[in-house]
Coordinates of C-alpha atoms and ligand atoms in Angstrom, one line a residue:
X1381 CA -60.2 48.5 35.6
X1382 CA -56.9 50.0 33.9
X1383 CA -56.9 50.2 30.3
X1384 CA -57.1 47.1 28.7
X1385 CA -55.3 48.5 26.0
X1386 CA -52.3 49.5 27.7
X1387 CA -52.4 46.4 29.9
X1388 CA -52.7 44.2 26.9
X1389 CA -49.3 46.2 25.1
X1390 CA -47.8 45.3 28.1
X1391 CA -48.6 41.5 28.3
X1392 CA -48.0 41.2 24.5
X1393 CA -44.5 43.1 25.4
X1394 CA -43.6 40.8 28.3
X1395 CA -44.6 37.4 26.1
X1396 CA -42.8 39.0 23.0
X1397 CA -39.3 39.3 25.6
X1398 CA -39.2 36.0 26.5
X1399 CA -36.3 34.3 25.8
X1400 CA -36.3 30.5 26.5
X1401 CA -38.9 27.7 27.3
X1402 CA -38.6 28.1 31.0
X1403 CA -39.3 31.3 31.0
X1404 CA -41.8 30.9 28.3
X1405 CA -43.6 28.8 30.7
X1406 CA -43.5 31.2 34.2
X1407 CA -44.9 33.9 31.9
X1408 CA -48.0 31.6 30.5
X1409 CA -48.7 31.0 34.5
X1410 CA -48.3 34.5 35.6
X1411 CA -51.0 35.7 32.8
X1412 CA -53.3 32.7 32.2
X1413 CA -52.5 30.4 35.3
X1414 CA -54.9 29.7 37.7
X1415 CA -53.7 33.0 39.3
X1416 CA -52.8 34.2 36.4
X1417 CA -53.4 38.2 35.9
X1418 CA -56.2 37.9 33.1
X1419 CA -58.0 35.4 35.5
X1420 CA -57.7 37.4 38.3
X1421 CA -59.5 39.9 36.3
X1422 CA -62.1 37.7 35.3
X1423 CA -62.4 36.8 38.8
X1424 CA -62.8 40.3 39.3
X1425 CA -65.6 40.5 37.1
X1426 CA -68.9 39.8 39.8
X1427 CA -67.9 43.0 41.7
X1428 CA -69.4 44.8 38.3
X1429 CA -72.7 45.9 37.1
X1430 CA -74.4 43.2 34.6
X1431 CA -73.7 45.6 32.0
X1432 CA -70.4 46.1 31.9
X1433 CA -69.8 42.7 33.2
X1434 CA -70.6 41.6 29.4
X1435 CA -68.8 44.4 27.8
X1436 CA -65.8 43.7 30.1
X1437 CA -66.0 39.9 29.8
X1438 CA -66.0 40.5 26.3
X1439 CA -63.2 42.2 26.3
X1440 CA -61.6 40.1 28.5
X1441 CA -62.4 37.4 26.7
X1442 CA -60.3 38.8 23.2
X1443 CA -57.7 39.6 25.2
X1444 CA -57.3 36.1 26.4
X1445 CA -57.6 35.0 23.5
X1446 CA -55.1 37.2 21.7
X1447 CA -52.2 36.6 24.7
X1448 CA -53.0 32.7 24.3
X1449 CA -52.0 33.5 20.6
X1450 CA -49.4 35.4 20.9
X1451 CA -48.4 32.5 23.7
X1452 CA -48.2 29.9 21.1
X1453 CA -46.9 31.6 18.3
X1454 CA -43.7 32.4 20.9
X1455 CA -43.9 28.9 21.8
X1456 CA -43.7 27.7 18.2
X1457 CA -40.5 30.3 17.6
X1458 CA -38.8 29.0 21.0
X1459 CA -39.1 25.4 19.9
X1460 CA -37.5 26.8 16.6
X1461 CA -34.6 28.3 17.7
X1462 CA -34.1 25.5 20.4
X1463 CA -34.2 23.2 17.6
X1464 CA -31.5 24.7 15.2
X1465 CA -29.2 25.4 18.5
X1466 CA -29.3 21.7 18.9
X1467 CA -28.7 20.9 15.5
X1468 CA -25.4 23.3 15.1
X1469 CA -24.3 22.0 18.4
X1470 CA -24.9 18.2 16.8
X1471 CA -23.6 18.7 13.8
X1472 CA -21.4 15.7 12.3
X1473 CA -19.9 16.0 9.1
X1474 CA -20.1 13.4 6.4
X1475 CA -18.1 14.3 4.1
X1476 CA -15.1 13.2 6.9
X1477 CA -13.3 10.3 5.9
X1478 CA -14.8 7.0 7.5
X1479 CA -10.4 6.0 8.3
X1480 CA -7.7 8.6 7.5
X1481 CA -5.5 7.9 4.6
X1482 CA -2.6 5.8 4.8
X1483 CA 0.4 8.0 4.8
X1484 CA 2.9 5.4 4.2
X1485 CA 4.0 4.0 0.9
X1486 CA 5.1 0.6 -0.2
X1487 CA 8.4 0.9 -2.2
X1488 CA 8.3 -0.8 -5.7
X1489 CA 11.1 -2.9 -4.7
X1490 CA 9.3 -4.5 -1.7
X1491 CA 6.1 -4.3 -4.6
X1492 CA 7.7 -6.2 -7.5
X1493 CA 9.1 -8.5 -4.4
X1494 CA 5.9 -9.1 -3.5
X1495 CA 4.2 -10.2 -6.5
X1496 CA 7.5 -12.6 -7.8
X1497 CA 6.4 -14.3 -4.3
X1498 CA 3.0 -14.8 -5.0
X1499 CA 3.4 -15.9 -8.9
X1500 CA 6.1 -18.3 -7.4
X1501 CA 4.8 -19.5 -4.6
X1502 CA 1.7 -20.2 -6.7
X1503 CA 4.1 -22.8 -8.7
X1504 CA 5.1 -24.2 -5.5
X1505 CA 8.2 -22.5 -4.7
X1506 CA 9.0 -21.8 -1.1
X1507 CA 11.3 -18.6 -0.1
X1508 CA 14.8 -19.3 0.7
X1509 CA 17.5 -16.7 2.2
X1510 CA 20.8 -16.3 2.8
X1511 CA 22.9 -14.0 4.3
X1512 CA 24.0 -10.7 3.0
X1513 CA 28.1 -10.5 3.8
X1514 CA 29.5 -14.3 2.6
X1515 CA 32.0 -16.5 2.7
X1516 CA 33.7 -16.7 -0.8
X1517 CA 33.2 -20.6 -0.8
X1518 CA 29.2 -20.1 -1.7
X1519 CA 29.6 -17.3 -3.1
X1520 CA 31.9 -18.3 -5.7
X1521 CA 34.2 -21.5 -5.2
X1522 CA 31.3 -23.6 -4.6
X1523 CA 29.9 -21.6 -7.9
X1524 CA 32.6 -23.4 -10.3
X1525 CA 34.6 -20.2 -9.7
X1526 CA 37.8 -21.1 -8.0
X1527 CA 40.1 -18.6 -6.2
X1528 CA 41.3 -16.5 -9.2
X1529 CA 38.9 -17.2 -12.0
X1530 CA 38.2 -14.5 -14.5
X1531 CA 34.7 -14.5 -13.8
X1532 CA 35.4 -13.0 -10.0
X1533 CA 36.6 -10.0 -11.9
X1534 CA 33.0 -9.3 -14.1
X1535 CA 31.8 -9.2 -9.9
X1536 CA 34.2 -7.1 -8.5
X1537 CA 32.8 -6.4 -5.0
X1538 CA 33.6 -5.1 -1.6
X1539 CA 35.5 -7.6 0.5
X1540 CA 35.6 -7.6 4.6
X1541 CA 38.7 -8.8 6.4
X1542 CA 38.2 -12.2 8.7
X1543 CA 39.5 -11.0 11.7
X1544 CA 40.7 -14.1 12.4
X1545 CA 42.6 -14.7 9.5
X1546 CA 45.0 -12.5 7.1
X1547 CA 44.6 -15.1 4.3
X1548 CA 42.7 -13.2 1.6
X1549 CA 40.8 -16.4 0.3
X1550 CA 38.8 -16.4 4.1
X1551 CA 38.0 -12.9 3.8
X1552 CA 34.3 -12.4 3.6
X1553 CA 32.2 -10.7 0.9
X1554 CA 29.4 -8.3 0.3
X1555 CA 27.4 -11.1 -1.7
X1556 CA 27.7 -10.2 -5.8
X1557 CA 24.4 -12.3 -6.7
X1558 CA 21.8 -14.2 -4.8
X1559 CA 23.4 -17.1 -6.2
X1560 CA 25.1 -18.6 -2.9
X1561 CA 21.6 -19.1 -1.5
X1562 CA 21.1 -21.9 -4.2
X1563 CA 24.4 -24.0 -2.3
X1564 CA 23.1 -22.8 1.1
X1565 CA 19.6 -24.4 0.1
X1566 CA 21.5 -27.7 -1.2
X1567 CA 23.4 -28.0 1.8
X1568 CA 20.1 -27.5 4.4
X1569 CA 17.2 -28.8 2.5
X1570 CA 15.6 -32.3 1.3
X1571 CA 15.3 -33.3 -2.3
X1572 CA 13.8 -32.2 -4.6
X1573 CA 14.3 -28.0 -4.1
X1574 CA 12.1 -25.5 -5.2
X1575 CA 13.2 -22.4 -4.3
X1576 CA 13.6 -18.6 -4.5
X1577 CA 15.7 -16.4 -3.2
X1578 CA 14.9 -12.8 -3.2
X1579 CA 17.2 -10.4 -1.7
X1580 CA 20.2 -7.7 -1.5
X1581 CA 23.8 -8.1 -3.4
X1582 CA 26.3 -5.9 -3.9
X1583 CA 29.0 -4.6 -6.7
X1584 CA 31.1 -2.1 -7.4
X1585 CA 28.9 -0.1 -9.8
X1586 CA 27.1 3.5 -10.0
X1587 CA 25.2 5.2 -13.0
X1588 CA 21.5 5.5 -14.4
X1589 CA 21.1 1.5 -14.1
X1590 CA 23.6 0.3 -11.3
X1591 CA 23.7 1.2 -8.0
X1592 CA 26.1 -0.6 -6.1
X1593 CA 23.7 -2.1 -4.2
X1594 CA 20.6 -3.7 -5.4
X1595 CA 17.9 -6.3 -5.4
X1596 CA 17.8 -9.9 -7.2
X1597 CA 16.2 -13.2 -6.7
X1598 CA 17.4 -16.6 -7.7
X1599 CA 15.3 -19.4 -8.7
X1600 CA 16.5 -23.0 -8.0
X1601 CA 14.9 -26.2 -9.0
X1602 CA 16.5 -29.9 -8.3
X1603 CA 14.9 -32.6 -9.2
X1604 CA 15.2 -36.3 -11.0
X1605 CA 14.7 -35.7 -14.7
X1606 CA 14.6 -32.3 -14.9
X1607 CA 15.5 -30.7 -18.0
X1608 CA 15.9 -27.7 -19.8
X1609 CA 11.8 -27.4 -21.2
X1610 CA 11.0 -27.3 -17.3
X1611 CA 13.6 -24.2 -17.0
X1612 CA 11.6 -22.3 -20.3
X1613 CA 8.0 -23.4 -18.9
X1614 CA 8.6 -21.7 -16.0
X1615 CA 9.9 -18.7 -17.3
X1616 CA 7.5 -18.0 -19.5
X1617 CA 4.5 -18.9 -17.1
X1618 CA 6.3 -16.3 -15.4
X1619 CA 6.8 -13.8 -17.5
X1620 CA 3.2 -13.8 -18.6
X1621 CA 1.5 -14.0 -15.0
X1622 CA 4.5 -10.8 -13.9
X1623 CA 3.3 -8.2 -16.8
X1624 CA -0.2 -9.9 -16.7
X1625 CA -0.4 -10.4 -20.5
X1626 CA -2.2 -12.8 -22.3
X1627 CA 1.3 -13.7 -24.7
X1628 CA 4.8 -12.3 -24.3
X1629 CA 7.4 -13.2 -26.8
X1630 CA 10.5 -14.9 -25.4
X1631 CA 14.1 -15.7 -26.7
X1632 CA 17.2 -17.4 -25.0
X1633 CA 20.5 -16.9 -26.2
X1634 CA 23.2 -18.8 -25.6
X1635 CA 25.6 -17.3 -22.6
X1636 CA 28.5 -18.2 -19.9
X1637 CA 27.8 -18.3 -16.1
X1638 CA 30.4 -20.9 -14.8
X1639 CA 27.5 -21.9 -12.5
X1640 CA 25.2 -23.2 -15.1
X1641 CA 26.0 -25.7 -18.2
X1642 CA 24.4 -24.8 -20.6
X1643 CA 23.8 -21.1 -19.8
X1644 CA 21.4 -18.6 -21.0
X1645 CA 20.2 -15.1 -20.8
X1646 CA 16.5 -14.7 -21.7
X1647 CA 14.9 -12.0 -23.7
X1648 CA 11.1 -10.6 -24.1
X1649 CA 9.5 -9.2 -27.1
X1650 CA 8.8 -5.3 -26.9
X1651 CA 9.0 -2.1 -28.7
X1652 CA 11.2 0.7 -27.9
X1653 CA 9.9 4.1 -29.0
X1654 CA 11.3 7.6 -28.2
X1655 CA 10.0 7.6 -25.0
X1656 CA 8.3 4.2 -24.0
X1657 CA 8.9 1.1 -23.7
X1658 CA 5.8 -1.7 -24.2
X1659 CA 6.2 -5.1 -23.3
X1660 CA 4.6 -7.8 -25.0
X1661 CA 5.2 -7.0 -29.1
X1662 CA 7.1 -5.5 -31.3
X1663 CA 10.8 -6.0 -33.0
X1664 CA 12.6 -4.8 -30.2
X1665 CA 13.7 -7.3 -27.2
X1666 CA 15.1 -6.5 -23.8
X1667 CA 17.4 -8.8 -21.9
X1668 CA 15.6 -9.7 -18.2
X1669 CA 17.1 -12.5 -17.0
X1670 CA 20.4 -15.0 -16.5
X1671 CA 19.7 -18.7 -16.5
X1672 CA 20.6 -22.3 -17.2
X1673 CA 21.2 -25.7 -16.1
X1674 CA 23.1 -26.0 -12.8
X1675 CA 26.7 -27.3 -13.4
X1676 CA 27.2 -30.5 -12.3
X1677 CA 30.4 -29.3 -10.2
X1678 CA 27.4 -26.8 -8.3
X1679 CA 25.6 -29.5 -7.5
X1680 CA 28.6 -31.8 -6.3
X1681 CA 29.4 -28.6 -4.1
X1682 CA 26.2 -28.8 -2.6
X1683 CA 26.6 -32.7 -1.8
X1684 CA 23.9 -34.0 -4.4
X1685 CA 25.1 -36.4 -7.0
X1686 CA 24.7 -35.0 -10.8
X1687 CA 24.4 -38.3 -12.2
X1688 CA 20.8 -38.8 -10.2
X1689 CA 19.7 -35.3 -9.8
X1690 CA 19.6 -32.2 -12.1
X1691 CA 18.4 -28.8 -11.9
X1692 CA 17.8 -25.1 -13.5
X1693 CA 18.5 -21.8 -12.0
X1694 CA 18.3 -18.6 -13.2
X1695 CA 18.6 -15.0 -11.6
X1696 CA 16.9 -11.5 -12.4
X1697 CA 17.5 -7.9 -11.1
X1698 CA 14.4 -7.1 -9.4
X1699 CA 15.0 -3.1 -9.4
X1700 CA 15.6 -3.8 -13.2
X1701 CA 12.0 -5.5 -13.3
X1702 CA 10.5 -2.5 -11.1
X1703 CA 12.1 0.3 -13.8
X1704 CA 10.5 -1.7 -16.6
X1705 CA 6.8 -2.3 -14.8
X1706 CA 6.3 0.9 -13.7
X1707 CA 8.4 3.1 -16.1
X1708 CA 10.6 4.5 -13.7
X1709 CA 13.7 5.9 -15.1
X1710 CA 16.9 5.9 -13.0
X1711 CA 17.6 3.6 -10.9
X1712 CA 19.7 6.0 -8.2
X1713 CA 16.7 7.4 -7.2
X1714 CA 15.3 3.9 -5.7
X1715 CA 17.8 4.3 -2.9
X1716 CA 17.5 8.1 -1.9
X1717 CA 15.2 7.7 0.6
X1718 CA 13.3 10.8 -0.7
X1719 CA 9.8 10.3 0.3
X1720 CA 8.4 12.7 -2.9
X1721 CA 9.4 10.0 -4.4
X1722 CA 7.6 7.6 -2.9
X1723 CA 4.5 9.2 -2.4
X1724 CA 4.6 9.5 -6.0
X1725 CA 6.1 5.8 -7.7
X1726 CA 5.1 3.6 -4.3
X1727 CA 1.5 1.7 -3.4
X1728 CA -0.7 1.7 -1.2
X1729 CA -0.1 -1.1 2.5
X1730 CA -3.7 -2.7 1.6
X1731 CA -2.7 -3.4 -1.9
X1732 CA -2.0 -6.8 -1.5
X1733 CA -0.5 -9.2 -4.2
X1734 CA -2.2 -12.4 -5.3
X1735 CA -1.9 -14.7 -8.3
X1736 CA -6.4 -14.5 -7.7
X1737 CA -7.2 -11.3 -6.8
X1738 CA -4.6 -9.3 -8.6
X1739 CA -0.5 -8.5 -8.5
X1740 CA -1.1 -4.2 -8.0
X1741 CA -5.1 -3.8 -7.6
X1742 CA -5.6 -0.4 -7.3
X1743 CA -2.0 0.3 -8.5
X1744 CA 0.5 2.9 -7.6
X1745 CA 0.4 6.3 -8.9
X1746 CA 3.7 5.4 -11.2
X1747 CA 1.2 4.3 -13.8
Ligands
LIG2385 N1 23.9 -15.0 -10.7 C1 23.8 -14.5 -12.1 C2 24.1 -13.0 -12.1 O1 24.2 -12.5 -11.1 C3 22.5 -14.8 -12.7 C4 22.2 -16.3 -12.8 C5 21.6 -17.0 -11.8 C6 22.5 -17.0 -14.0 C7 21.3 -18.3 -11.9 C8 22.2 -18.3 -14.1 C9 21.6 -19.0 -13.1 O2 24.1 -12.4 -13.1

């Protein structure tokens, strides 16, 4: 018989070179299979003399049971390395975001928008519209502002030729306030109206606080009986529920709209510092909004009779309302389109606005 030394060096070498399972598993056969190479030579064992049939049986034995070692151990270190193959391949990565993050950005127009609706609309007021280029009869005669009152000139506008006309008093305007919608909800809606009217107007205007462009919305209310303690109710529940404080400290002032007798422009409490503004206290106040008791000449315009029905309006500058909520300096850069900007002072699509579950929940980065 060969030396068992040498042949053993070589069967440790051959297990030792195996690389994967399958060939793990030929090399087990071809050394301890049935006709395997150490069971050949145990077969070969009866051709011997008794004596060295022990001492080579012996031997044979240890060396069987060394290569059946040296068999598992490899077996063990396949399975291994199998194993952590598998798991690179496998791999996922939690730290991944479950959804990608919303890229877009709500502007704090279409924001403050939003949460006048839903404090509103939690009072019961529906959303009315109108267009945004008018006829001068809503948006001023049928406002107690005949064809050359003064109180055109405080809206000088942009005006649009009627094509079919060269009379300037049927030319057609770029709407100065969100006013008209109050006669075009008179003329197409049942009594009693409650109503606002968000939306775009126009005037000829451009520095820090006026771009000629920008946002109101109107409020209308007609009813029988209605009187100016509904018109400061309202406000204030307003107010209160849009810069979600407990108390905010309100003041009218006596003022002229020709579309409202008597008129009023409304004030909150707050405190001007250096370099903020906080609503809610103080000794300071800020002018927000135009209001007042619809004229009965507005109301006569829109077909309802003054002497059964009466009604408040008032109107506020949404973009104004934005710069103050969110501390937002010039209003220019509303309308710039620069999306730095809106990444930075816009909120998030899923941040809905509710009276119950919050007006910004989880806020925009402008605060
Ligand atoms: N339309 C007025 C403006 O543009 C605001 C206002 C609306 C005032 C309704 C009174 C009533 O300034």
């Amino acid at each position: 018989m060969e030396n068992l030394e040498n042949i053993k060096a070589e069967m440790l070498a051959s297990v030792a070179a195996v690389e994967n399972m399958k060939g793990w598993d030929d090399i087990r056969v071809s050394l301890i299979g049935k006709k395997g190479k150490i069971t050949e030579m145990m077969k070969s064992l009866g051709s011997l003399s008794a004596e060295e049939k022990i001492e080579t049986g012996k031997k044979l034995n240890v060396l069987k049971n060394e290569i059946e070692q040296a068999l598992e151990k490899k077996k063990n270190l396949l399975a291994e390395q199998e194993l952590n193959v598998r798991l690179a391949q496998e791999k996922v990565d939690v730290t991944l975001p479950v959804r990608p993050e919303t890229q877009g950005r709500i502007h704090p127009v279409s924001k403050i928008y939003e949460e006048i609706v839903a404090i509103f609309g939690e009072m019961g007021f529906e959303v009315a519209e109108g267009p945004d280029i008018e006829d001068q009869f809503h948006n001023f005669n049928a406002l107690n502002m005949p064809a050359n009152h003064p109180a055109r000139q405080m809206q000088d506008t942009f005006y649009i030729p009627n094509k079919k006309s060269d009379d300037f008093d049927d030319s057609y305007v770029v709407r100065t306030h969100t006013s008209p919608v109050q006669i075009r909800a008179m003329e197409s809606r049942p009594l009693p109206i409650r109503i606002i009217a968000p939306g775009r107007t126009y005037r000829s205007d451009y520095d820090a606080t006026h771009t000629p462009m920008f946002h109101q919305v109107e409020g209308l209310v007609i009813d029988k009986n209605i009187t100016m303690a509904h018109l400061k109710g309202c406000l204030y529940d307003f107010v209160k529920a849009f810069f979600e404080l407990d108390d905010v400290p309100v003041r009218y002032r006596p003022s002229y709209f020709p579309f409202t007798e008597p008129s009023a422009e409304m004030d909150i409490g707050c405190l001007k510092s250096k370099n903020e503004l906080k609503i809610g206290s103080g000794t300071d106040w800020l002018e927000i909004l135009g209001c007042g008791m619809v004229h009965p000449n507005v109301l006569r315009a829109g077909g309802i009779d003054p002497d059964e029905y009466q009604g408040f309006a008032f109107g506020m500058g949404i973009d104004r309302l934005a710069m103050l909520k969110y501390g937002i300096p010039d209003l220019r850069t509303f309308f710039e389109s620069d999306v730095r900007w809106l990444k930075h002072y816009g909120f998030t699509p899923l941040d809905f606005s509710s009276m119950t579950g919050g007006l910004n929940n989880n806020g925009g980065s402008a605060r």
